[in-house]
Structure formats: structure tokens, C-alpha cells
Coordinates of N, CA and C in Angstrom, one line a residue:
M9 N 0.8 -1.2 0.0 CA 0.0 0.0 0.0 C 0.9 1.2 0.0
P10 N 0.6 2.2 -0.9 CA 1.4 3.4 -0.9 C 1.3 4.3 0.3
A11 N 2.4 5.0 0.6 CA 2.4 6.0 1.7 C 1.8 7.3 1.1
R12 N 1.2 8.1 1.9 CA 0.5 9.3 1.5 C 1.1 10.5 2.3
T13 N 1.5 11.6 1.6 CA 2.0 12.7 2.3 C 1.4 14.0 1.7
T14 N 1.4 15.1 2.5 CA 0.8 16.3 2.0 C 1.8 17.5 2.4
G15 N 1.5 18.6 1.9 CA 2.2 19.8 2.3 C 1.8 20.9 1.4
H16 N 2.7 21.9 1.2 CA 2.4 23.0 0.2 C 3.7 23.5 -0.4
F17 N 3.5 24.2 -1.5 CA 4.7 24.9 -2.1 C 4.3 26.3 -2.4
T18 N 5.4 27.1 -2.6 CA 5.2 28.5 -3.0 C 6.1 28.7 -4.3
F19 N 5.7 29.6 -5.2 CA 6.5 30.0 -6.3 C 7.5 30.9 -5.8
A20 N 8.8 30.5 -6.0 CA 9.9 31.4 -5.6 C 10.2 32.4 -6.8
N21 N 10.0 31.9 -8.0 CA 10.4 32.7 -9.2 C 9.6 32.1 -10.4
W22 N 9.1 33.0 -11.3 CA 8.4 32.6 -12.5 C 8.8 33.5 -13.6
E23 N 9.5 32.9 -14.6 CA 10.0 33.7 -15.8 C 9.4 33.0 -17.0
E24 N 8.5 33.7 -17.7 CA 7.7 33.2 -18.9 C 8.0 34.0 -20.1
R25 N 8.1 33.3 -21.2 CA 8.2 34.0 -22.5 C 7.4 33.3 -23.6
T26 N 6.8 34.1 -24.5 CA 6.1 33.5 -25.6 C 7.1 33.1 -26.6
I27 N 6.8 31.9 -27.2 CA 7.8 31.4 -28.2 C 7.1 31.2 -29.6
S28 N 5.8 31.5 -29.7 CA 5.2 31.4 -31.0 C 5.0 32.9 -31.5
P29 N 4.8 33.1 -32.8 CA 4.6 34.4 -33.3 C 3.4 35.1 -32.6
S30 N 3.5 36.4 -32.4 CA 2.5 37.1 -31.6 C 1.1 37.0 -32.1
E31 N 0.9 36.8 -33.5 CA -0.4 36.7 -34.1 C -1.0 35.3 -34.1
A32 N -0.1 34.3 -33.7 CA -0.5 32.9 -33.7 C -1.6 32.6 -32.7
S33 N -2.5 31.7 -33.0 CA -3.5 31.2 -32.1 C -3.6 29.7 -32.3
P34 N -3.4 28.9 -31.3 CA -3.1 29.2 -29.9 C -1.7 29.7 -29.7
Q35 N -1.4 30.3 -28.6 CA 0.0 30.8 -28.2 C 0.7 29.7 -27.5
L36 N 2.0 29.6 -27.8 CA 2.9 28.6 -27.2 C 3.9 29.5 -26.3
A37 N 4.1 29.0 -25.1 CA 5.0 29.8 -24.2 C 5.9 28.8 -23.4
H38 N 7.0 29.3 -22.9 CA 7.9 28.5 -22.0 C 8.1 29.2 -20.7
A39 N 8.1 28.5 -19.6 CA 8.3 29.1 -18.3 C 9.4 28.4 -17.5
S40 N 10.3 29.1 -17.0 CA 11.3 28.6 -16.0 C 10.8 29.0 -14.6
V41 N 10.7 28.0 -13.7 CA 10.1 28.3 -12.4 C 10.9 27.7 -11.3
T42 N 11.0 28.3 -10.2 CA 11.5 27.7 -9.0 C 10.5 27.7 -7.9
N43 N 10.4 26.6 -7.2 CA 9.4 26.5 -6.1 C 10.1 26.1 -4.9
T44 N 9.4 26.3 -3.7 CA 9.9 25.9 -2.4 C 8.8 25.0 -1.8
F45 N 9.1 23.7 -1.5 CA 8.2 22.8 -1.0 C 8.4 22.6 0.5
V46 N 7.3 22.5 1.3 CA 7.4 22.2 2.7 C 6.3 21.1 3.0
G47 N 6.5 20.4 4.1 CA 5.6 19.4 4.5 C 6.3 18.0 4.3
G48 N 5.5 17.1 3.7 CA 6.1 15.8 3.5 C 7.3 15.8 2.5
I49 N 7.2 16.7 1.5 CA 8.3 17.0 0.6 C 8.9 18.3 1.1
T50 N 10.2 18.2 1.3 CA 10.9 19.5 1.7 C 12.0 19.7 0.6
A51 N 11.9 20.8 -0.1 CA 12.8 21.1 -1.2 C 12.8 22.6 -1.4
A52 N 14.0 23.2 -1.3 CA 14.1 24.6 -1.6 C 14.6 24.8 -3.0
E53 N 14.1 25.8 -3.7 CA 14.5 26.2 -5.0 C 14.6 25.0 -6.0
T54 N 13.5 24.4 -6.2 CA 13.4 23.3 -7.2 C 13.7 23.9 -8.6
I55 N 14.0 23.1 -9.5 CA 14.2 23.5 -10.9 C 13.0 22.9 -11.7
C56 N 12.2 23.8 -12.4 CA 11.1 23.4 -13.1 C 11.0 24.1 -14.5
E57 N 10.7 23.4 -15.5 CA 10.5 23.9 -16.9 C 9.2 23.5 -17.4
Y58 N 8.4 24.5 -17.9 CA 7.0 24.2 -18.4 C 6.9 24.6 -19.9
T59 N 6.2 23.9 -20.6 CA 5.7 24.3 -21.9 C 4.2 24.5 -21.8
I60 N 3.8 25.7 -22.3 CA 2.4 26.1 -22.0 C 1.7 26.4 -23.3
V61 N 0.5 26.0 -23.5 CA -0.4 26.3 -24.6 C -1.5 27.1 -24.1
Y62 N -1.6 28.4 -24.6 CA -2.7 29.3 -24.3 C -3.8 29.1 -25.3
V63 N -4.9 28.5 -25.0 CA -6.0 28.3 -25.9 C -6.7 29.6 -26.1
S64 N -6.8 30.4 -25.0 CA -7.3 31.7 -25.0 C -6.4 32.5 -24.1
E65 N -6.7 33.8 -23.8 CA -5.8 34.6 -23.0 C -5.7 34.0 -21.5
K66 N -6.8 33.3 -21.1 CA -6.8 32.9 -19.7 C -7.0 31.4 -19.5
T67 N -7.0 30.6 -20.6 CA -7.2 29.1 -20.5 C -6.1 28.4 -21.3
G68 N -5.8 27.2 -20.9 CA -4.9 26.4 -21.6 C -4.4 25.2 -20.9
T69 N -3.3 24.6 -21.4 CA -2.8 23.4 -20.8 C -1.2 23.6 -20.7
F70 N -0.6 22.7 -19.9 CA 0.8 22.7 -19.8 C 1.4 21.4 -19.5
T71 N 2.7 21.2 -19.8 CA 3.4 20.0 -19.4 C 4.7 20.5 -18.8
G72 N 5.3 19.8 -17.9 CA 6.6 20.2 -17.3 C 7.3 19.1 -16.7
M73 N 8.6 19.4 -16.4 CA 9.5 18.5 -15.6 C 10.0 19.3 -14.5
E74 N 10.1 18.7 -13.3 CA 10.6 19.4 -12.1 C 11.5 18.5 -11.4
L75 N 12.7 19.1 -11.0 CA 13.7 18.4 -10.2 C 13.6 18.8 -8.7
L76 N 13.4 17.9 -7.8 CA 13.3 18.2 -6.4 C 14.4 17.6 -5.7
T77 N 15.2 18.4 -4.9 CA 16.3 17.9 -4.1 C 16.0 18.3 -2.7
G78 N 16.0 17.3 -1.8 CA 15.7 17.6 -0.4 C 15.4 16.4 0.4
S79 N 14.1 16.3 0.9 CA 13.7 15.1 1.6 C 12.3 14.8 1.4
L80 N 11.9 13.5 1.5 CA 10.5 13.1 1.5 C 10.3 12.3 2.8
D81 N 9.4 12.8 3.6 CA 9.1 12.2 4.9 C 10.4 11.8 5.6
G82 N 11.4 12.7 5.6 CA 12.7 12.5 6.3 C 13.7 11.7 5.6
R83 N 13.5 11.2 4.4 CA 14.5 10.5 3.6 C 15.1 11.4 2.6
E84 N 16.4 11.5 2.6 CA 17.2 12.5 1.8 C 17.4 12.0 0.4
G85 N 17.4 12.9 -0.6 CA 17.7 12.5 -2.0 C 17.0 13.5 -2.9
S86 N 17.0 13.1 -4.2 CA 16.4 13.9 -5.2 C 15.5 13.0 -6.1
F87 N 14.6 13.6 -6.9 CA 13.8 12.9 -7.8 C 13.2 13.9 -8.8
A88 N 12.8 13.5 -9.9 CA 12.1 14.3 -10.9 C 10.7 13.9 -11.1
V89 N 9.8 14.9 -11.4 CA 8.4 14.6 -11.6 C 8.0 15.2 -13.0
E90 N 7.2 14.5 -13.7 CA 6.6 15.0 -14.9 C 5.2 15.5 -14.6
E91 N 4.9 16.7 -15.0 CA 3.6 17.3 -14.7 C 2.8 17.6 -15.9
R92 N 1.4 17.4 -15.7 CA 0.5 17.7 -16.8 C -0.7 18.4 -16.1
G93 N -1.2 19.5 -16.8 CA -2.3 20.2 -16.2 C -3.0 21.2 -17.1
S94 N -3.9 21.9 -16.5 CA -4.7 22.9 -17.2 C -5.0 24.1 -16.3
F95 N -5.4 25.2 -17.0 CA -5.8 26.3 -16.2 C -7.0 26.9 -16.8
D96 N -7.9 27.4 -15.9 CA -9.2 27.9 -16.2 C -9.3 29.4 -16.2
A97 N -10.4 29.9 -16.8 CA -10.6 31.4 -16.9 C -10.6 32.0 -15.5
D98 N -11.0 31.3 -14.5 CA -11.1 31.8 -13.1 C -9.8 31.9 -12.4
G99 N -8.7 31.4 -13.1 CA -7.4 31.4 -12.5 C -7.0 30.2 -11.8
S100 N -7.8 29.1 -11.8 CA -7.5 27.9 -11.1 C -6.5 27.1 -12.0
V101 N -5.6 26.4 -11.4 CA -4.6 25.6 -12.1 C -4.8 24.2 -11.5
H102 N -5.0 23.2 -12.3 CA -5.1 21.8 -11.9 C -4.0 21.0 -12.5
C103 N -3.3 20.2 -11.7 CA -2.1 19.5 -12.1 C -2.0 18.1 -11.5
A104 N -1.6 17.2 -12.3 CA -1.3 15.8 -11.8 C 0.2 15.6 -12.2
F105 N 0.9 15.0 -11.2 CA 2.3 14.7 -11.5 C 2.7 13.3 -11.1
E106 N 3.8 12.8 -11.8 CA 4.3 11.4 -11.6 C 5.8 11.4 -11.5
V107 N 6.3 10.6 -10.6 CA 7.8 10.5 -10.5 C 8.3 9.9 -11.8
V108 N 9.3 10.5 -12.4 CA 10.0 9.9 -13.5 C 10.7 8.6 -13.1
P109 N 10.3 7.5 -13.7 CA 10.9 6.2 -13.3 C 12.5 6.2 -13.4
G110 N 13.1 5.8 -12.3 CA 14.6 5.7 -12.2 C 15.2 7.0 -11.9
S111 N 14.5 8.1 -11.6 CA 15.1 9.4 -11.4 C 15.5 9.6 -9.9
G112 N 15.1 8.7 -9.0 CA 15.4 8.9 -7.6 C 16.9 8.7 -7.3
S113 N 17.4 9.4 -6.3 CA 18.8 9.2 -5.8 C 18.8 9.2 -4.3
G114 N 19.9 8.8 -3.7 CA 20.0 8.7 -2.3 C 19.0 7.8 -1.6
D115 N 18.4 8.2 -0.5 CA 17.4 7.4 0.1 C 16.1 7.2 -0.7
L116 N 16.0 8.0 -1.8 CA 14.8 7.9 -2.7 C 15.1 7.2 -4.0
A117 N 16.2 6.4 -4.1 CA 16.6 5.7 -5.3 C 15.5 4.8 -5.9
T118 N 14.6 4.3 -5.1 CA 13.6 3.3 -5.6 C 12.2 4.0 -5.6
L119 N 12.2 5.3 -5.5 CA 10.9 6.0 -5.4 C 10.0 5.9 -6.7
S120 N 8.7 5.7 -6.5 CA 7.7 5.8 -7.5 C 6.5 6.5 -6.9
G121 N 5.7 7.1 -7.6 CA 4.5 7.8 -7.0 C 3.8 8.8 -7.9
T122 N 2.7 9.2 -7.5 CA 1.9 10.2 -8.2 C 1.3 11.2 -7.2
G123 N 1.0 12.4 -7.7 CA 0.4 13.4 -6.8 C -0.4 14.4 -7.6
S124 N -0.9 15.4 -6.9 CA -1.7 16.4 -7.6 C -1.8 17.7 -6.7
Y125 N -2.2 18.8 -7.4 CA -2.4 20.0 -6.7 C -3.4 20.8 -7.5
T126 N -4.1 21.7 -6.8 CA -4.9 22.7 -7.4 C -4.5 24.1 -6.8
A127 N -4.1 25.0 -7.7 CA -3.7 26.3 -7.3 C -4.9 27.3 -7.6
K128 N -5.1 28.1 -6.6 CA -6.2 29.2 -6.8 C -5.5 30.5 -6.9
Q129 N -6.0 31.3 -7.9 CA -5.4 32.6 -8.1 C -5.5 33.5 -6.9
G130 N -4.4 34.1 -6.6 CA -4.3 35.0 -5.4 C -3.9 34.4 -4.1
E131 N -3.8 33.0 -4.1 CA -3.4 32.3 -2.9 C -1.9 32.1 -2.9
P132 N -1.1 32.5 -1.9 CA 0.3 32.5 -2.0 C 0.9 31.1 -1.9
T133 N 0.2 30.1 -1.3 CA 0.7 28.8 -1.2 C -0.3 27.8 -1.9
V134 N 0.3 26.7 -2.3 CA -0.5 25.7 -3.1 C -0.4 24.4 -2.3
P135 N -1.5 23.8 -1.8 CA -1.4 22.5 -1.2 C -1.3 21.4 -2.2
Y136 N -0.5 20.3 -1.8 CA -0.3 19.2 -2.7 C -0.6 17.9 -1.9
T137 N -0.9 16.8 -2.6 CA -0.9 15.5 -2.1 C 0.0 14.6 -2.9
F138 N 0.6 13.6 -2.3 CA 1.5 12.7 -3.0 C 1.4 11.4 -2.4
E139 N 1.2 10.4 -3.2 CA 1.2 8.9 -2.8 C 2.4 8.3 -3.4
Y140 N 3.2 7.5 -2.6 CA 4.4 7.0 -3.1 C 4.7 5.6 -2.6
N141 N 5.7 5.0 -3.2 CA 6.2 3.7 -2.8 C 7.8 3.8 -2.8
L142 N 8.4 3.2 -1.9 CA 9.9 3.1 -1.9 C 10.2 1.6 -1.9
N143 N 10.1 0.9 -3.0 CA 10.4 -0.5 -3.1 C 11.2 -0.9 -4.4

């Protein structure tokens, strides 16, 4: 049975640039982001890269990869997650993520798992849930 942990993260930095022509629709963008996680996952200044498709000015989808270095429920190491999500006109962001197989190191070398979060516009922290196995 997988272990379950929770916590929250905050955006430490968000740098986004449009990479499609300005008149194109939909718009394609790239964002480099750093986050800080606390709770079950503790990781400062993660490295995250997103590719974003704006279907409209306020709606779209994204994919990304994030590298987390720190600890998971007290076990030290690092791991990468692949993220997929969408954002709505009201500013809500919905995301599901999965550990990249074989990406764990240190005490997290055998890590697998999935998680999710929903970010609400204007809220400084984002709660997450994560279910994982270390086998």
C-alpha cells in the first residue's frame, strides 16, 4: 500500500516568454520556475521547466518537468516529476504529476509515485498530495 503525504509549495520565481509568433493562435510559451516545498516533501528552489499552450488569454494546458532535491518524509535525496495540467478562466490551475521512473537518488533511489495540486489565483501557497512507494 502506498504511503501518502501532504504539504504545500510557493512559487519562488516565474519567468515566462512567448515562443510562438504574436499573431498565432493558440499561443505557445515557455516558463522557467523555482518552487519551495514544505511538508512531506521538503525542497528549496526546485528546478522546473514548463511548456504552455494558451488556448485563450486565460485558459490552456501545460506540461513540465521538475527536479526536487531535499527530503521526502525524512528520507534524503532527489527525484524528478513529470507534470500535466490545465488552467481555467477563473485562474485555477489543476495539475497531476508522476515520478519519472529511475530518477530517484540517495534514500529515494527506488521512489515511484503520483500526486496532484490545485492552485487558486491570489493564494500564495499551493497544497499538494503525494502517494508513493519506496520498493
